[in-house]
Amino acid sequence: MGKEGVTALGFVPGASATTRRIVRTSEGARDSMIRRRNGRCSVVVKVFTNPWSVSSAELGSQLFALSLFPYLAFLKSIGSKETDCPRLAVRGFQFLLVFVAATIPAGIYAKVAYNEILANVDWLHGGAESFLTITNLIILLGFKSDLDGSTKKQRSRNTLATSALGVSLVAWAGLVFLGSPIAPPHAQPGNALSVLTWIIHISSLIEWLVVMDIIWDRAQLTGNEKWKGLTWGMIPLHTSGLLACTFHMFYNAPVLDPLVTMQAALTCVGNTTMWYAAQRISKGKSKGAAGGVLDKDEPGARTINESGSNAAEDLITVGALSVIASVFLHYGTLFFDFPFEPTLPLAMAFVLVPTAANVSKWVLRSRSS
């Protein structure tokens, strides 16, 4: 589902345009301070630097900060004994706080050292966002290992063949975009995300989708249908990540600043819906004796799709898709005009279409279950 600090408090995916947009200080206030403190300009800049800035009104900044409170409440609920969430998954949700803590100083340093928002300083931006990718990866492995271990199912797919396919697709993408004799009509802007930073963002989004799917299966395997509510509660955070990536695809154009404010709002909403869902899970009743995943022979047990992948295959798929998408976003978009002609309606189309597809998927699965 990359912002940035508190922005990703829901991930996603993250990835997060949010915290990358360091709070822009009031030029008038800063200038007046500089005039009064001539020799201490650097100190003044540090004092007036807000790492969560997204607009002159700082609305997004306030929303990102506010989103921390429902997320902390979510951590308390998801980690309770009654919820019976896999321990590694709980640790993953908790690790998000490391991402938040790392993003704040990164944003401040970008402002002080480069006089730029974090999103425009690639090495800092990618480094901070990588903590979100790690967060989602830990959550994915936590739920997946519990799912695979409890059902004792070994998938029949050939992991080696999957790896070879992924490598082939990546190589093909590289030949198309790096070896093409046709020069793109546009030059790479100075604030463009590197391929590596794009991989970090895209992988966060995909990992979040995989986690949503695994949590849905967990509802079937535990007999506690309330787990499906957590999948629904995660949707706003995935859309938040889409807003961040869309903002970056248009090279952080100031005209699209409203996307960052929307991202902040959805982060706050998503953390709240996840908290509410975790509360319902803890009050729901699993049918297993210990409240955990049912054995396939227990009464009430339901099986999931036998063709599902194991954790290794999921990681390979996430990695391959992330690389392919990132190579296109970094190089392929140079062959098009739209990233250089940003408009809010166009940008919103890149967010609303995949969000609608995501919602439709869960509506259809709800009707079929």
Coordinates of C-alpha atoms in Angstrom, one line a residue:
M1 CA 0.0 0.0 0.0
G2 CA 6.1 5.3 1.2
K3 CA 5.1 9.8 5.0
E4 CA 6.5 10.9 6.4
G5 CA 6.9 10.2 9.9
V6 CA 3.5 10.1 11.5
T7 CA 2.1 9.9 8.0
A8 CA 2.7 6.3 7.7
L9 CA 1.2 5.5 11.0
G10 CA -0.9 3.3 9.0
F11 CA 1.6 2.4 6.4
V12 CA 1.6 2.1 3.6
P13 CA 2.6 1.9 2.6
G14 CA 3.4 2.9 2.6
A15 CA 4.7 4.7 1.6
S16 CA 4.2 8.0 2.5
A17 CA 4.4 11.4 0.9
T18 CA 3.5 12.9 4.1
T19 CA 6.4 13.1 6.3
R20 CA 8.6 13.9 3.4
R21 CA 7.0 17.3 3.2
I22 CA 8.7 19.1 6.0
V23 CA 6.6 21.8 7.5
R24 CA 7.3 25.0 5.7
T25 CA 7.8 27.7 8.2
S26 CA 6.3 31.2 8.0
E27 CA 8.8 33.1 5.9
G28 CA 7.9 36.3 7.6
A29 CA 8.4 34.9 11.1
R30 CA 11.7 33.3 10.2
D31 CA 13.1 36.4 8.5
S32 CA 12.3 38.6 11.4
M33 CA 14.0 36.2 13.7
I34 CA 17.0 36.1 11.5
R35 CA 17.2 39.9 11.5
R36 CA 17.1 39.8 15.3
R37 CA 19.6 37.0 15.7
N38 CA 22.0 37.6 12.9
G39 CA 24.8 35.3 14.1
R40 CA 22.5 32.5 15.0
C41 CA 20.6 31.9 11.8
S42 CA 21.1 28.1 11.8
V43 CA 19.7 27.9 15.3
V44 CA 16.6 29.9 14.3
V45 CA 16.0 27.6 11.3
K46 CA 16.2 24.6 13.6
V47 CA 13.8 26.0 16.1
F48 CA 11.2 26.9 13.4
T49 CA 11.5 23.7 11.5
N50 CA 8.5 21.4 11.7
P51 CA 9.2 17.9 10.2
W52 CA 5.5 17.3 9.5
S53 CA 4.8 20.3 7.3
V54 CA 2.6 19.8 4.3
S55 CA 1.1 23.2 3.7
S56 CA 1.3 26.8 4.9
A57 CA -1.7 26.2 7.0
E58 CA -0.1 23.1 8.5
L59 CA -3.4 21.2 8.4
G60 CA -1.8 18.0 7.3
S61 CA 0.8 18.4 10.0
Q62 CA -1.9 18.5 12.7
L63 CA -3.7 15.5 11.2
F64 CA -0.5 13.4 11.1
A65 CA 0.2 14.3 14.7
L66 CA -3.4 13.5 15.7
S67 CA -3.2 10.1 13.9
L68 CA -0.6 8.9 16.4
F69 CA -3.2 8.6 19.2
P70 CA -5.6 6.1 17.6
Y71 CA -2.5 4.2 16.4
L72 CA -1.2 3.8 19.9
A73 CA -4.7 2.7 21.0
F74 CA -4.6 0.2 18.1
L75 CA -1.3 -1.2 19.3
K76 CA -2.8 -1.8 22.8
S77 CA -5.8 -3.6 21.4
I78 CA -4.0 -5.7 18.7
G79 CA -1.4 -6.8 21.3
S80 CA -4.0 -7.9 23.9
K81 CA -4.3 -11.5 24.9
E82 CA -7.9 -11.5 23.8
T83 CA -7.1 -10.6 20.2
D84 CA -4.6 -13.4 20.0
C85 CA -2.6 -11.7 17.2
P86 CA 0.6 -13.5 16.2
R87 CA 3.5 -12.1 18.3
L88 CA 5.7 -11.3 15.3
A89 CA 2.9 -9.4 13.6
V90 CA 2.4 -7.4 16.8
R91 CA 6.1 -6.6 16.8
G92 CA 5.7 -5.4 13.2
F93 CA 2.9 -3.0 14.1
Q94 CA 5.0 -1.7 17.0
F95 CA 8.1 -1.2 14.7
L96 CA 6.2 1.5 12.9
L97 CA 7.0 3.8 15.8
V98 CA 10.7 3.4 14.8
F99 CA 9.8 4.6 11.3
V100 CA 8.1 7.7 12.8
A101 CA 11.0 8.4 15.1
A102 CA 13.5 8.1 12.2
T103 CA 11.5 10.3 9.9
I104 CA 11.4 13.3 12.2
P105 CA 15.1 14.0 12.4
A106 CA 15.5 13.1 8.7
G107 CA 13.0 15.7 7.8
I108 CA 14.6 18.3 10.0
Y109 CA 18.0 17.6 8.5
A110 CA 16.7 17.9 5.0
K111 CA 15.3 21.3 5.8
V112 CA 18.4 22.6 7.7
A113 CA 21.1 21.1 5.4
Y114 CA 19.4 21.3 2.0
N115 CA 16.5 23.8 2.6
E116 CA 14.3 21.2 1.0
I117 CA 11.3 19.0 2.0
L118 CA 12.3 15.5 2.8
A119 CA 10.7 14.2 -0.4
N120 CA 13.2 16.1 -2.5
V121 CA 16.3 14.7 -0.8
D122 CA 16.3 11.1 -2.1
W123 CA 18.9 9.5 0.1
L124 CA 17.2 10.7 3.3
H125 CA 13.7 10.1 1.9
G126 CA 14.5 6.5 0.8
G127 CA 16.3 5.8 4.1
A128 CA 13.4 7.0 6.2
E129 CA 10.8 5.2 4.1
S130 CA 12.7 1.9 4.3
F131 CA 11.6 1.6 7.9
L132 CA 8.0 1.5 6.7
T133 CA 8.9 -1.3 4.3
I134 CA 10.5 -3.2 7.1
T135 CA 7.4 -2.6 9.2
N136 CA 5.1 -4.1 6.6
L137 CA 7.5 -7.0 6.0
I138 CA 7.6 -8.0 9.6
I139 CA 3.8 -7.8 9.8
L140 CA 3.5 -9.9 6.6
L141 CA 5.9 -12.6 7.9
G142 CA 4.2 -12.6 11.3
F143 CA 0.7 -13.4 9.9
K144 CA 2.0 -15.7 7.1
S145 CA 4.2 -17.9 9.4
D146 CA 1.3 -18.3 11.8
L147 CA -1.0 -19.2 8.9
D148 CA 1.4 -21.7 7.2
G149 CA 2.5 -23.2 10.5
S150 CA -1.0 -23.7 11.9
T151 CA -2.4 -25.3 8.8
K152 CA 0.8 -27.3 8.1
K153 CA 0.2 -26.9 4.4
Q154 CA 3.1 -27.0 1.9
R155 CA 2.4 -25.4 -1.4
S156 CA 3.3 -27.1 -4.6
R157 CA 4.5 -24.1 -6.6
N158 CA 8.1 -24.2 -7.8
T159 CA 9.8 -21.3 -6.0
L160 CA 12.8 -21.5 -8.3
A161 CA 10.6 -21.2 -11.4
T162 CA 8.9 -18.2 -9.8
S163 CA 12.3 -16.6 -9.1
A164 CA 13.4 -17.1 -12.7
L165 CA 10.2 -15.5 -14.0
G166 CA 10.7 -12.5 -11.8
V167 CA 14.3 -12.1 -12.8
S168 CA 13.3 -12.4 -16.5
L169 CA 10.6 -9.8 -16.2
V170 CA 13.0 -7.4 -14.5
A171 CA 15.7 -8.0 -17.1
W172 CA 13.1 -7.3 -19.8
A173 CA 12.0 -4.1 -18.2
G174 CA 15.7 -3.0 -17.9
L175 CA 16.2 -3.6 -21.6
V176 CA 13.2 -1.7 -22.6
F177 CA 13.8 1.4 -20.4
L178 CA 17.6 1.4 -20.2
G179 CA 18.7 0.0 -23.5
S180 CA 16.1 1.6 -25.7
P181 CA 17.7 3.6 -28.6
I182 CA 14.8 6.0 -28.4
A183 CA 15.6 9.0 -26.1
P184 CA 12.8 10.0 -23.8
P185 CA 11.3 13.5 -24.6
H186 CA 11.7 14.6 -21.0
A187 CA 14.8 14.8 -18.8
Q188 CA 14.8 13.4 -15.3
P189 CA 14.0 16.1 -12.8
G190 CA 16.4 16.7 -10.0
N191 CA 13.9 15.7 -7.3
A192 CA 12.9 12.5 -9.0
L193 CA 12.8 9.4 -6.8
S194 CA 15.6 6.9 -7.5
V195 CA 14.8 3.4 -8.6
L196 CA 15.7 2.1 -5.1
T197 CA 13.5 4.7 -3.4
W198 CA 10.6 3.8 -5.7
I199 CA 11.2 0.1 -4.9
I200 CA 10.9 0.9 -1.2
H201 CA 7.6 2.8 -1.8
I202 CA 6.0 0.3 -4.1
S203 CA 7.0 -2.7 -2.0
S204 CA 5.3 -1.1 1.0
L205 CA 2.0 -0.8 -1.0
I206 CA 2.1 -4.4 -2.2
E207 CA 3.1 -5.8 1.2
W208 CA 0.1 -4.1 2.7
L209 CA -2.2 -5.7 0.1
V210 CA -0.7 -9.1 0.9
V211 CA -1.2 -8.6 4.6
M212 CA -4.9 -7.6 4.0
D213 CA -5.4 -10.9 2.2
I214 CA -3.7 -13.0 4.9
I215 CA -5.8 -11.4 7.6
W216 CA -8.9 -12.2 5.7
D217 CA -7.9 -15.8 5.5
R218 CA -7.2 -15.7 9.2
A219 CA -10.9 -14.9 9.8
Q220 CA -11.7 -18.2 8.1
L221 CA -9.1 -20.2 9.9
T222 CA -9.9 -19.0 13.4
G223 CA -13.6 -18.9 13.0
N224 CA -13.5 -15.3 14.2
E225 CA -15.2 -13.3 11.4
K226 CA -14.2 -10.0 13.1
W227 CA -10.7 -10.4 11.6
K228 CA -12.3 -9.4 8.2
G229 CA -13.1 -6.0 9.8
L230 CA -9.4 -5.4 10.1
T231 CA -8.9 -5.9 6.4
W232 CA -11.6 -3.3 5.8
G233 CA -10.0 -1.0 8.3
M234 CA -6.7 -1.1 6.4
I235 CA -8.1 0.2 3.2
P236 CA -7.8 3.9 4.1
L237 CA -4.1 3.4 4.9
H238 CA -3.5 1.8 1.5
T239 CA -5.2 4.7 -0.2
S240 CA -3.0 7.0 1.9
G241 CA 0.0 5.3 0.4
L242 CA -1.4 5.7 -3.1
L243 CA -1.7 9.4 -2.5
A244 CA 2.0 9.6 -1.5
C245 CA 3.2 7.7 -4.5
T246 CA 1.0 9.7 -6.8
F247 CA 2.5 12.9 -5.4
H248 CA 6.0 11.6 -6.1
M249 CA 5.0 10.4 -9.6
F250 CA 4.3 14.1 -10.4
Y251 CA 7.6 15.1 -8.9
N252 CA 6.2 16.6 -5.7
A253 CA 4.5 19.4 -7.7
P254 CA 3.3 22.2 -5.3
V255 CA -0.1 22.3 -7.1
L256 CA -0.7 18.8 -5.7
D257 CA -0.1 19.7 -2.1
P258 CA -3.7 18.9 -1.3
L259 CA -2.8 15.2 -1.9
V260 CA -0.6 15.3 1.1
T261 CA -3.3 16.8 3.3
M262 CA -5.7 14.1 2.1
Q263 CA -3.0 11.5 2.9
A264 CA -2.8 12.9 6.4
A265 CA -6.6 12.7 6.8
L266 CA -6.7 9.1 5.6
T267 CA -3.9 8.2 7.9
C268 CA -5.9 9.5 10.8
V269 CA -9.0 7.7 9.6
G270 CA -7.2 4.5 8.8
N271 CA -5.5 4.3 12.2
T272 CA -8.9 4.9 13.8
T273 CA -10.7 2.2 11.8
M274 CA -7.9 -0.3 12.6
W275 CA -8.3 0.5 16.3
Y276 CA -12.0 -0.1 16.1
A277 CA -11.5 -3.4 14.2
A278 CA -8.9 -4.6 16.7
Q279 CA -11.4 -3.9 19.5
R280 CA -14.1 -6.0 17.8
I281 CA -11.6 -8.8 17.3
S282 CA -10.8 -9.0 21.0
K283 CA -14.5 -9.2 21.7
G284 CA -15.2 -11.8 19.0
K285 CA -15.1 -15.5 19.8
S286 CA -12.8 -17.8 17.9
K287 CA -14.1 -21.4 17.8
G288 CA -10.8 -23.0 18.6
A289 CA -10.2 -24.2 22.1
A290 CA -7.4 -21.7 22.7
G291 CA -9.0 -19.0 20.6
G292 CA -6.3 -19.4 17.9
V293 CA -6.2 -20.9 14.5
L294 CA -8.4 -24.0 14.1
D295 CA -6.9 -27.3 13.1
K296 CA -8.3 -28.4 9.8
D297 CA -10.0 -31.4 11.5
E298 CA -11.7 -29.4 14.2
P299 CA -15.4 -28.7 14.0
G300 CA -16.1 -25.4 12.3
A301 CA -12.7 -25.3 10.6
R302 CA -12.7 -23.9 7.0
T303 CA -10.0 -24.2 4.5
I304 CA -8.5 -21.5 2.3
N305 CA -7.5 -21.7 -1.3
E306 CA -5.0 -24.6 -1.6
S307 CA -3.2 -22.7 -4.4
G308 CA -2.1 -20.0 -2.0
S309 CA 1.6 -19.2 -2.0
N310 CA 4.0 -19.6 0.9
A311 CA 6.0 -16.8 2.5
A312 CA 9.0 -17.2 0.3
E313 CA 6.9 -17.0 -2.9
D314 CA 5.1 -14.0 -1.5
L315 CA 8.4 -12.2 -1.0
I316 CA 9.7 -13.1 -4.4
T317 CA 6.4 -11.8 -6.0
V318 CA 6.5 -8.6 -4.0
G319 CA 10.1 -8.0 -4.9
A320 CA 9.7 -8.7 -8.7
L321 CA 6.6 -6.5 -9.0
S322 CA 8.2 -3.7 -7.0
V323 CA 11.3 -3.6 -9.2
I324 CA 9.3 -3.7 -12.4
A325 CA 6.9 -1.0 -11.4
S326 CA 9.8 1.1 -10.0
V327 CA 11.9 0.9 -13.2
F328 CA 8.8 2.1 -15.1
L329 CA 8.0 4.9 -12.7
H330 CA 11.6 6.2 -12.8
Y331 CA 12.4 5.8 -16.5
G332 CA 9.2 4.9 -18.4
T333 CA 7.3 8.0 -17.3
L334 CA 9.8 10.2 -19.1
F335 CA 8.2 9.1 -22.3
F336 CA 4.9 10.7 -21.3
D337 CA 3.8 14.3 -20.8
F338 CA 1.3 13.8 -18.0
P339 CA 3.9 13.7 -15.1
F340 CA 5.1 17.1 -16.2
E341 CA 1.6 18.6 -16.5
P342 CA 0.1 17.9 -13.1
T343 CA -3.5 18.6 -12.3
L344 CA -5.5 17.6 -9.2
P345 CA -8.2 15.7 -11.2
L346 CA -5.7 13.6 -13.0
A347 CA -3.7 12.9 -9.9
M348 CA -6.9 11.8 -8.1
A349 CA -7.7 9.4 -10.9
F350 CA -4.5 7.5 -10.2
V351 CA -5.7 7.2 -6.6
L352 CA -9.4 6.5 -6.9
V353 CA -9.2 3.9 -9.7
P354 CA -7.0 1.4 -7.7
T355 CA -8.8 2.2 -4.5
A356 CA -12.1 1.3 -6.2
A357 CA -10.6 -1.9 -7.4
N358 CA -9.4 -2.7 -3.9
V359 CA -12.8 -2.1 -2.4
S360 CA -14.5 -4.1 -5.1
K361 CA -12.3 -7.1 -4.3
W362 CA -13.4 -7.2 -0.7
V363 CA -17.0 -6.6 -1.5
L364 CA -16.9 -9.6 -3.9
R365 CA -15.1 -11.8 -1.3
S366 CA -17.6 -10.8 1.4
R367 CA -20.5 -11.9 -0.8
S368 CA -18.8 -15.2 -1.7
S369 CA -17.9 -16.1 1.9

